[in-house]
mmCIF file with all atom_site columns, C-alpha atoms in Angstrom:
data_model
loop_
_atom_site.group_PDB
_atom_site.id
_atom_site.type_symbol
_atom_site.label_atom_id
_atom_site.label_alt_id
_atom_site.label_comp_id
_atom_site.label_asym_id
_atom_site.label_entity_id
_atom_site.label_seq_id
_atom_site.pdbx_PDB_ins_code
_atom_site.Cartn_x
_atom_site.Cartn_y
_atom_site.Cartn_z
_atom_site.occupancy
_atom_site.B_iso_or_equiv
_atom_site.pdbx_formal_charge
_atom_site.auth_seq_id
_atom_site.auth_comp_id
_atom_site.auth_asym_id
_atom_site.auth_atom_id
_atom_site.pdbx_PDB_model_num
ATOM 1   C CA . MET K 1 1   ? 6.626   0.969   -6.142  1.00 89.00 ? 1   MET K CA 1
ATOM 2   C CA . ARG K 1 2   ? 8.522   3.717   -4.602  1.00 98.00 ? 2   ARG K CA 1
ATOM 3   C CA . ILE K 1 3   ? 7.425   4.452   -1.049  1.00 98.00 ? 3   ILE K CA 1
ATOM 4   C CA . TYR K 1 4   ? 8.752   6.950   1.410   1.00 98.00 ? 4   TYR K CA 1
ATOM 5   C CA . GLY K 1 5   ? 7.566   7.692   4.968   1.00 98.00 ? 5   GLY K CA 1
ATOM 6   C CA . ILE K 1 6   ? 7.035   10.440  7.159   1.00 98.00 ? 6   ILE K CA 1
ATOM 7   C CA . VAL K 1 7   ? 7.360   9.584   10.767  1.00 98.00 ? 7   VAL K CA 1
ATOM 8   C CA . GLY K 1 8   ? 7.325   11.290  14.177  1.00 97.00 ? 8   GLY K CA 1
ATOM 9   C CA . PHE K 1 9   ? 5.230   11.606  17.459  1.00 95.00 ? 9   PHE K CA 1
ATOM 10  C CA . LYS K 1 10  ? 2.017   13.330  17.831  1.00 94.00 ? 10  LYS K CA 1
ATOM 11  C CA . ASN K 1 11  ? 2.183   17.056  17.163  1.00 95.00 ? 11  ASN K CA 1
ATOM 12  C CA . ALA K 1 12  ? 5.649   16.907  15.406  1.00 97.00 ? 12  ALA K CA 1
ATOM 13  C CA . GLY K 1 13  ? 4.118   18.191  12.091  1.00 97.00 ? 13  GLY K CA 1
ATOM 14  C CA . LYS K 1 14  ? 3.693   15.013  10.007  1.00 96.00 ? 14  LYS K CA 1
ATOM 15  C CA . THR K 1 15  ? 0.542   15.763  8.510   1.00 96.00 ? 15  THR K CA 1
ATOM 16  C CA . GLY K 1 16  ? 1.328   19.318  7.422   1.00 97.00 ? 16  GLY K CA 1
ATOM 17  C CA . LEU K 1 17  ? 4.621   18.103  5.995   1.00 98.00 ? 17  LEU K CA 1
ATOM 18  C CA . MET K 1 18  ? 2.793   15.328  4.106   1.00 97.00 ? 18  MET K CA 1
ATOM 19  C CA . GLU K 1 19  ? 0.344   17.866  2.660   1.00 98.00 ? 19  GLU K CA 1
ATOM 20  C CA . ARG K 1 20  ? 2.929   20.058  1.465   1.00 98.00 ? 20  ARG K CA 1
ATOM 21  C CA . LEU K 1 21  ? 5.111   17.353  0.147   1.00 98.00 ? 21  LEU K CA 1
ATOM 22  C CA . VAL K 1 22  ? 1.948   16.158  -1.942  1.00 98.00 ? 22  VAL K CA 1
ATOM 23  C CA . THR K 1 23  ? 1.377   19.547  -3.283  1.00 98.00 ? 23  THR K CA 1
ATOM 24  C CA . ASP K 1 24  ? 4.922   20.183  -4.076  1.00 98.00 ? 24  ASP K CA 1
ATOM 25  C CA . ILE K 1 25  ? 5.496   16.836  -5.776  1.00 98.00 ? 25  ILE K CA 1
ATOM 26  C CA . THR K 1 26  ? 2.430   16.640  -7.734  1.00 98.00 ? 26  THR K CA 1
ATOM 27  C CA . GLY K 1 27  ? 3.233   20.052  -8.956  1.00 98.00 ? 27  GLY K CA 1
ATOM 28  C CA . ARG K 1 28  ? 6.356   18.669  -10.438 1.00 98.00 ? 28  ARG K CA 1
ATOM 29  C CA . GLY K 1 29  ? 4.146   16.311  -12.550 1.00 98.00 ? 29  GLY K CA 1
ATOM 30  C CA . PHE K 1 30  ? 4.683   13.062  -10.420 1.00 98.00 ? 30  PHE K CA 1
ATOM 31  C CA . SER K 1 31  ? 1.500   10.989  -9.394  1.00 98.00 ? 31  SER K CA 1
ATOM 32  C CA . VAL K 1 32  ? 1.532   10.578  -5.482  1.00 98.00 ? 32  VAL K CA 1
ATOM 33  C CA . SER K 1 33  ? -0.640  8.471   -3.350  1.00 97.00 ? 33  SER K CA 1
ATOM 34  C CA . THR K 1 34  ? -0.746  8.647   0.494   1.00 97.00 ? 34  THR K CA 1
ATOM 35  C CA . LEU K 1 35  ? -1.265  5.851   3.238   1.00 96.00 ? 35  LEU K CA 1
ATOM 36  C CA . LYS K 1 36  ? -1.956  7.120   6.750   1.00 94.00 ? 36  LYS K CA 1
ATOM 37  C CA . HIS K 1 37  ? -1.786  4.685   9.905   1.00 92.00 ? 37  HIS K CA 1
ATOM 38  C CA . ALA K 1 38  ? -4.243  5.604   12.471  1.00 85.00 ? 38  ALA K CA 1
ATOM 39  C CA . HIS K 1 39  ? -3.723  4.387   16.052  1.00 72.00 ? 39  HIS K CA 1
ATOM 40  C CA . HIS K 1 40  ? -7.212  4.857   16.960  1.00 71.00 ? 40  HIS K CA 1
ATOM 41  C CA . ASN K 1 41  ? -10.516 3.605   15.677  1.00 74.00 ? 41  ASN K CA 1
ATOM 42  C CA . PHE K 1 42  ? -11.763 5.793   12.821  1.00 70.00 ? 42  PHE K CA 1
ATOM 43  C CA . ASP K 1 43  ? -14.857 5.587   10.473  1.00 75.00 ? 43  ASP K CA 1
ATOM 44  C CA . ILE K 1 44  ? -15.068 7.342   7.301   1.00 77.00 ? 44  ILE K CA 1
ATOM 45  C CA . ASP K 1 45  ? -18.790 6.306   7.146   1.00 80.00 ? 45  ASP K CA 1
ATOM 46  C CA . GLN K 1 46  ? -21.761 7.829   8.875   1.00 83.00 ? 46  GLN K CA 1
ATOM 47  C CA . PRO K 1 47  ? -24.651 6.180   10.839  1.00 88.00 ? 47  PRO K CA 1
ATOM 48  C CA . GLY K 1 48  ? -27.887 6.095   8.811   1.00 88.00 ? 48  GLY K CA 1
ATOM 49  C CA . LYS K 1 49  ? -26.092 6.111   5.419   1.00 87.00 ? 49  LYS K CA 1
ATOM 50  C CA . ASP K 1 50  ? -26.764 3.013   3.251   1.00 86.00 ? 50  ASP K CA 1
ATOM 51  C CA . SER K 1 51  ? -22.956 2.110   3.237   1.00 88.00 ? 51  SER K CA 1
ATOM 52  C CA . HIS K 1 52  ? -22.832 2.247   6.839   1.00 87.00 ? 52  HIS K CA 1
ATOM 53  C CA . ARG K 1 53  ? -25.880 -0.012  7.044   1.00 89.00 ? 53  ARG K CA 1
ATOM 54  C CA . HIS K 1 54  ? -24.367 -2.563  4.621   1.00 91.00 ? 54  HIS K CA 1
ATOM 55  C CA . ARG K 1 55  ? -21.326 -2.858  7.092   1.00 87.00 ? 55  ARG K CA 1
ATOM 56  C CA . GLU K 1 56  ? -23.545 -2.927  10.104  1.00 88.00 ? 56  GLU K CA 1
ATOM 57  C CA . ALA K 1 57  ? -25.469 -5.860  8.511   1.00 89.00 ? 57  ALA K CA 1
ATOM 58  C CA . GLY K 1 58  ? -22.143 -7.816  8.330   1.00 89.00 ? 58  GLY K CA 1
ATOM 59  C CA . ALA K 1 59  ? -20.584 -6.973  4.774   1.00 89.00 ? 59  ALA K CA 1
ATOM 60  C CA . HIS K 1 60  ? -16.990 -7.649  4.741   1.00 90.00 ? 60  HIS K CA 1
ATOM 61  C CA . GLN K 1 61  ? -16.174 -4.963  2.274   1.00 88.00 ? 61  GLN K CA 1
ATOM 62  C CA . VAL K 1 62  ? -18.301 -1.946  0.963   1.00 90.00 ? 62  VAL K CA 1
ATOM 63  C CA . LEU K 1 63  ? -17.480 -0.161  -1.912  1.00 88.00 ? 63  LEU K CA 1
ATOM 64  C CA . LEU K 1 64  ? -18.901 3.325   -2.206  1.00 88.00 ? 64  LEU K CA 1
ATOM 65  C CA . ALA K 1 65  ? -18.593 4.930   -5.652  1.00 90.00 ? 65  ALA K CA 1
ATOM 66  C CA . SER K 1 66  ? -19.741 8.218   -7.346  1.00 90.00 ? 66  SER K CA 1
ATOM 67  C CA . ARG K 1 67  ? -18.869 10.023  -10.292 1.00 95.00 ? 67  ARG K CA 1
ATOM 68  C CA . ALA K 1 68  ? -16.404 12.116  -8.163  1.00 95.00 ? 68  ALA K CA 1
ATOM 69  C CA . ARG K 1 69  ? -14.635 9.449   -6.096  1.00 91.00 ? 69  ARG K CA 1
ATOM 70  C CA . TRP K 1 70  ? -14.908 5.874   -4.817  1.00 90.00 ? 70  TRP K CA 1
ATOM 71  C CA . ALA K 1 71  ? -13.759 4.442   -1.466  1.00 89.00 ? 71  ALA K CA 1
ATOM 72  C CA . LEU K 1 72  ? -13.427 0.876   -0.414  1.00 90.00 ? 72  LEU K CA 1
ATOM 73  C CA . MET K 1 73  ? -13.977 -0.032  3.244   1.00 87.00 ? 73  MET K CA 1
ATOM 74  C CA . THR K 1 74  ? -12.919 -3.290  4.512   1.00 91.00 ? 74  THR K CA 1
ATOM 75  C CA . GLU K 1 75  ? -14.048 -4.421  8.168   1.00 88.00 ? 75  GLU K CA 1
ATOM 76  C CA . LEU K 1 76  ? -11.385 -6.385  9.957   1.00 90.00 ? 76  LEU K CA 1
ATOM 77  C CA . ARG K 1 77  ? -13.886 -7.929  12.159  1.00 89.00 ? 77  ARG K CA 1
ATOM 78  C CA . ASN K 1 78  ? -11.462 -8.873  15.233  1.00 88.00 ? 78  ASN K CA 1
ATOM 79  C CA . THR K 1 79  ? -8.666  -10.050 12.706  1.00 91.00 ? 79  THR K CA 1
ATOM 80  C CA . ASP K 1 80  ? -5.197  -8.739  12.793  1.00 92.00 ? 80  ASP K CA 1
ATOM 81  C CA . GLU K 1 81  ? -4.338  -5.319  11.309  1.00 91.00 ? 81  GLU K CA 1
ATOM 82  C CA . PRO K 1 82  ? -2.906  -6.029  7.971   1.00 94.00 ? 82  PRO K CA 1
ATOM 83  C CA . PRO K 1 83  ? 0.860   -5.171  7.450   1.00 96.00 ? 83  PRO K CA 1
ATOM 84  C CA . LEU K 1 84  ? 1.983   -2.140  5.508   1.00 96.00 ? 84  LEU K CA 1
ATOM 85  C CA . ALA K 1 85  ? 3.223   -4.250  2.430   1.00 96.00 ? 85  ALA K CA 1
ATOM 86  C CA . ASP K 1 86  ? -0.272  -5.887  2.205   1.00 95.00 ? 86  ASP K CA 1
ATOM 87  C CA . LEU K 1 87  ? -2.002  -2.399  2.106   1.00 95.00 ? 87  LEU K CA 1
ATOM 88  C CA . LEU K 1 88  ? 0.392   -1.046  -0.376  1.00 96.00 ? 88  LEU K CA 1
ATOM 89  C CA . THR K 1 89  ? -0.849  -3.870  -2.825  1.00 95.00 ? 89  THR K CA 1
ATOM 90  C CA . GLN K 1 90  ? -4.426  -2.101  -2.858  1.00 94.00 ? 90  GLN K CA 1
ATOM 91  C CA . LEU K 1 91  ? -3.185  0.975   -4.215  1.00 95.00 ? 91  LEU K CA 1
ATOM 92  C CA . ALA K 1 92  ? -3.118  1.804   -7.819  1.00 95.00 ? 92  ALA K CA 1
ATOM 93  C CA . PRO K 1 93  ? 0.411   2.317   -9.406  1.00 97.00 ? 93  PRO K CA 1
ATOM 94  C CA . VAL K 1 94  ? 1.848   5.880   -8.906  1.00 97.00 ? 94  VAL K CA 1
ATOM 95  C CA . ASP K 1 95  ? 5.157   7.362   -9.098  1.00 98.00 ? 95  ASP K CA 1
ATOM 96  C CA . LEU K 1 96  ? 5.571   7.671   -5.239  1.00 98.00 ? 96  LEU K CA 1
ATOM 97  C CA . VAL K 1 97  ? 3.519   6.558   -2.211  1.00 98.00 ? 97  VAL K CA 1
ATOM 98  C CA . LEU K 1 98  ? 4.083   8.612   0.726   1.00 98.00 ? 98  LEU K CA 1
ATOM 99  C CA . VAL K 1 99  ? 3.291   6.777   4.074   1.00 97.00 ? 99  VAL K CA 1
ATOM 100 C CA . GLU K 1 100 ? 2.340   8.694   7.291   1.00 96.00 ? 100 GLU K CA 1
ATOM 101 C CA . GLY K 1 101 ? 3.233   6.635   10.273  1.00 94.00 ? 101 GLY K CA 1
ATOM 102 C CA . TYR K 1 102 ? 4.403   2.945   10.295  1.00 96.00 ? 102 TYR K CA 1
ATOM 103 C CA . LYS K 1 103 ? 7.458   4.250   12.199  1.00 94.00 ? 103 LYS K CA 1
ATOM 104 C CA . ARG K 1 104 ? 8.635   0.743   12.913  1.00 94.00 ? 104 ARG K CA 1
ATOM 105 C CA . ASP K 1 105 ? 8.553   -0.565  9.474   1.00 96.00 ? 105 ASP K CA 1
ATOM 106 C CA . ASN K 1 106 ? 11.565  -0.936  7.245   1.00 96.00 ? 106 ASN K CA 1
ATOM 107 C CA . HIS K 1 107 ? 10.939  1.527   4.427   1.00 98.00 ? 107 HIS K CA 1
ATOM 108 C CA . PRO K 1 108 ? 13.028  4.832   4.249   1.00 98.00 ? 108 PRO K CA 1
ATOM 109 C CA . LYS K 1 109 ? 11.781  7.795   6.304   1.00 98.00 ? 109 LYS K CA 1
ATOM 110 C CA . VAL K 1 110 ? 11.980  11.310  7.059   1.00 98.00 ? 110 VAL K CA 1
ATOM 111 C CA . GLU K 1 111 ? 11.227  12.232  10.713  1.00 98.00 ? 111 GLU K CA 1
ATOM 112 C CA . ALA K 1 112 ? 9.288   15.249  11.706  1.00 98.00 ? 112 ALA K CA 1
ATOM 113 C CA . TYR K 1 113 ? 10.776  16.395  14.923  1.00 98.00 ? 113 TYR K CA 1
ATOM 114 C CA . ARG K 1 114 ? 9.613   19.098  17.253  1.00 96.00 ? 114 ARG K CA 1
ATOM 115 C CA . ALA K 1 115 ? 11.786  19.298  20.610  1.00 92.00 ? 115 ALA K CA 1
ATOM 116 C CA . GLU K 1 116 ? 8.702   21.262  22.376  1.00 94.00 ? 116 GLU K CA 1
ATOM 117 C CA . THR K 1 117 ? 6.569   17.889  22.251  1.00 94.00 ? 117 THR K CA 1
ATOM 118 C CA . GLY K 1 118 ? 9.178   16.324  24.709  1.00 94.00 ? 118 GLY K CA 1
ATOM 119 C CA . ASN K 1 119 ? 9.414   13.149  22.639  1.00 95.00 ? 119 ASN K CA 1
ATOM 120 C CA . PRO K 1 120 ? 12.681  11.517  21.885  1.00 95.00 ? 120 PRO K CA 1
ATOM 121 C CA . MET K 1 121 ? 14.059  11.641  18.389  1.00 96.00 ? 121 MET K CA 1
ATOM 122 C CA . LEU K 1 122 ? 13.399  8.413   16.550  1.00 97.00 ? 122 LEU K CA 1
ATOM 123 C CA . ALA K 1 123 ? 16.336  8.805   14.230  1.00 97.00 ? 123 ALA K CA 1
ATOM 124 C CA . GLN K 1 124 ? 19.016  8.236   17.025  1.00 94.00 ? 124 GLN K CA 1
ATOM 125 C CA . ASP K 1 125 ? 17.942  4.481   17.181  1.00 94.00 ? 125 ASP K CA 1
ATOM 126 C CA . ASP K 1 126 ? 16.471  3.965   13.450  1.00 97.00 ? 126 ASP K CA 1
ATOM 127 C CA . PRO K 1 127 ? 18.843  3.708   10.596  1.00 97.00 ? 127 PRO K CA 1
ATOM 128 C CA . THR K 1 128 ? 15.611  3.604   8.295   1.00 98.00 ? 128 THR K CA 1
ATOM 129 C CA . VAL K 1 129 ? 15.187  7.232   9.227   1.00 98.00 ? 129 VAL K CA 1
ATOM 130 C CA . ARG K 1 130 ? 17.312  8.942   6.317   1.00 98.00 ? 130 ARG K CA 1
ATOM 131 C CA . ALA K 1 131 ? 16.699  12.518  7.475   1.00 98.00 ? 131 ALA K CA 1
ATOM 132 C CA . VAL K 1 132 ? 15.164  14.741  10.046  1.00 98.00 ? 132 VAL K CA 1
ATOM 133 C CA . ALA K 1 133 ? 13.023  17.744  9.443   1.00 98.00 ? 133 ALA K CA 1
ATOM 134 C CA . THR K 1 134 ? 12.677  19.985  12.388  1.00 98.00 ? 134 THR K CA 1
ATOM 135 C CA . ASP K 1 135 ? 12.049  23.372  13.828  1.00 96.00 ? 135 ASP K CA 1
ATOM 136 C CA . THR K 1 136 ? 14.944  22.961  16.335  1.00 93.00 ? 136 THR K CA 1
ATOM 137 C CA . PRO K 1 137 ? 18.581  23.054  15.874  1.00 95.00 ? 137 PRO K CA 1
ATOM 138 C CA . ILE K 1 138 ? 20.026  19.671  16.133  1.00 95.00 ? 138 ILE K CA 1
ATOM 139 C CA . THR K 1 139 ? 23.196  17.600  15.432  1.00 95.00 ? 139 THR K CA 1
ATOM 140 C CA . ILE K 1 140 ? 22.965  14.027  14.053  1.00 96.00 ? 140 ILE K CA 1
ATOM 141 C CA . ASP K 1 141 ? 24.743  11.929  11.444  1.00 96.00 ? 141 ASP K CA 1
ATOM 142 C CA . ARG K 1 142 ? 22.152  12.508  8.542   1.00 97.00 ? 142 ARG K CA 1
ATOM 143 C CA . PRO K 1 143 ? 20.725  15.294  6.840   1.00 98.00 ? 143 PRO K CA 1
ATOM 144 C CA . VAL K 1 144 ? 18.656  17.982  8.780   1.00 98.00 ? 144 VAL K CA 1
ATOM 145 C CA . PHE K 1 145 ? 16.116  20.157  7.180   1.00 98.00 ? 145 PHE K CA 1
ATOM 146 C CA . ASP K 1 146 ? 13.931  23.169  8.393   1.00 98.00 ? 146 ASP K CA 1
ATOM 147 C CA . LEU K 1 147 ? 10.587  21.533  8.925   1.00 98.00 ? 147 LEU K CA 1
ATOM 148 C CA . ASN K 1 148 ? 9.046   24.231  6.745   1.00 97.00 ? 148 ASN K CA 1
ATOM 149 C CA . ASP K 1 149 ? 11.573  23.866  3.786   1.00 98.00 ? 149 ASP K CA 1
ATOM 150 C CA . THR K 1 150 ? 9.252   21.520  1.749   1.00 98.00 ? 150 THR K CA 1
ATOM 151 C CA . LYS K 1 151 ? 11.074  22.172  -1.319  1.00 98.00 ? 151 LYS K CA 1
ATOM 152 C CA . ALA K 1 152 ? 14.335  20.778  0.017   1.00 98.00 ? 152 ALA K CA 1
ATOM 153 C CA . ILE K 1 153 ? 12.782  17.922  1.711   1.00 98.00 ? 153 ILE K CA 1
ATOM 154 C CA . ALA K 1 154 ? 10.750  16.877  -1.629  1.00 98.00 ? 154 ALA K CA 1
ATOM 155 C CA . ASP K 1 155 ? 14.094  17.248  -3.447  1.00 98.00 ? 155 ASP K CA 1
ATOM 156 C CA . PHE K 1 156 ? 15.810  14.745  -0.915  1.00 98.00 ? 156 PHE K CA 1
ATOM 157 C CA . ILE K 1 157 ? 12.946  12.345  -1.053  1.00 98.00 ? 157 ILE K CA 1
ATOM 158 C CA . LEU K 1 158 ? 12.807  12.415  -4.771  1.00 98.00 ? 158 LEU K CA 1
ATOM 159 C CA . ALA K 1 159 ? 16.505  11.738  -5.177  1.00 98.00 ? 159 ALA K CA 1
ATOM 160 C CA . GLU K 1 160 ? 16.356  8.952   -2.675  1.00 98.00 ? 160 GLU K CA 1
ATOM 161 C CA . VAL K 1 161 ? 13.716  7.099   -4.653  1.00 98.00 ? 161 VAL K CA 1
ATOM 162 C CA . GLY K 1 162 ? 15.311  7.940   -8.181  1.00 98.00 ? 162 GLY K CA 1
ATOM 163 C CA . LEU K 1 163 ? 12.719  10.309  -9.412  1.00 98.00 ? 163 LEU K CA 1
#
């Protein structure tokens, strides 16, 4: 499975870039899935719904299905967070998986960087960051793209993964 990451600190533009990349790359006829890391507790379920009640009762997994979509929720119940490699095995085969976050993992990445956030640039110390997408003029030893030049960033990623 081909994977490519989008990393950066909070408010660097990761999610907007991910959304634009998915639109661009699927528009070219490739199938794309995404995997996003969340640093905080989240819940896609709602109290009072049957699936929430199943989880609260102690179910390890709850699969919620309809004519439009299905979602599999797995409760970790105080076990370790699974590594990215394990999570990727849960996805159906596609042409490309775009990963938002997991900045410390070993897959190739584009860093979304905005100097105004005051955060350091990850690319300076991380060789897995293959390019930087930014709204700020920078000099670094790898390709630099305008953060809003989705087509150029998509071209770069697709070339990197051989699509």
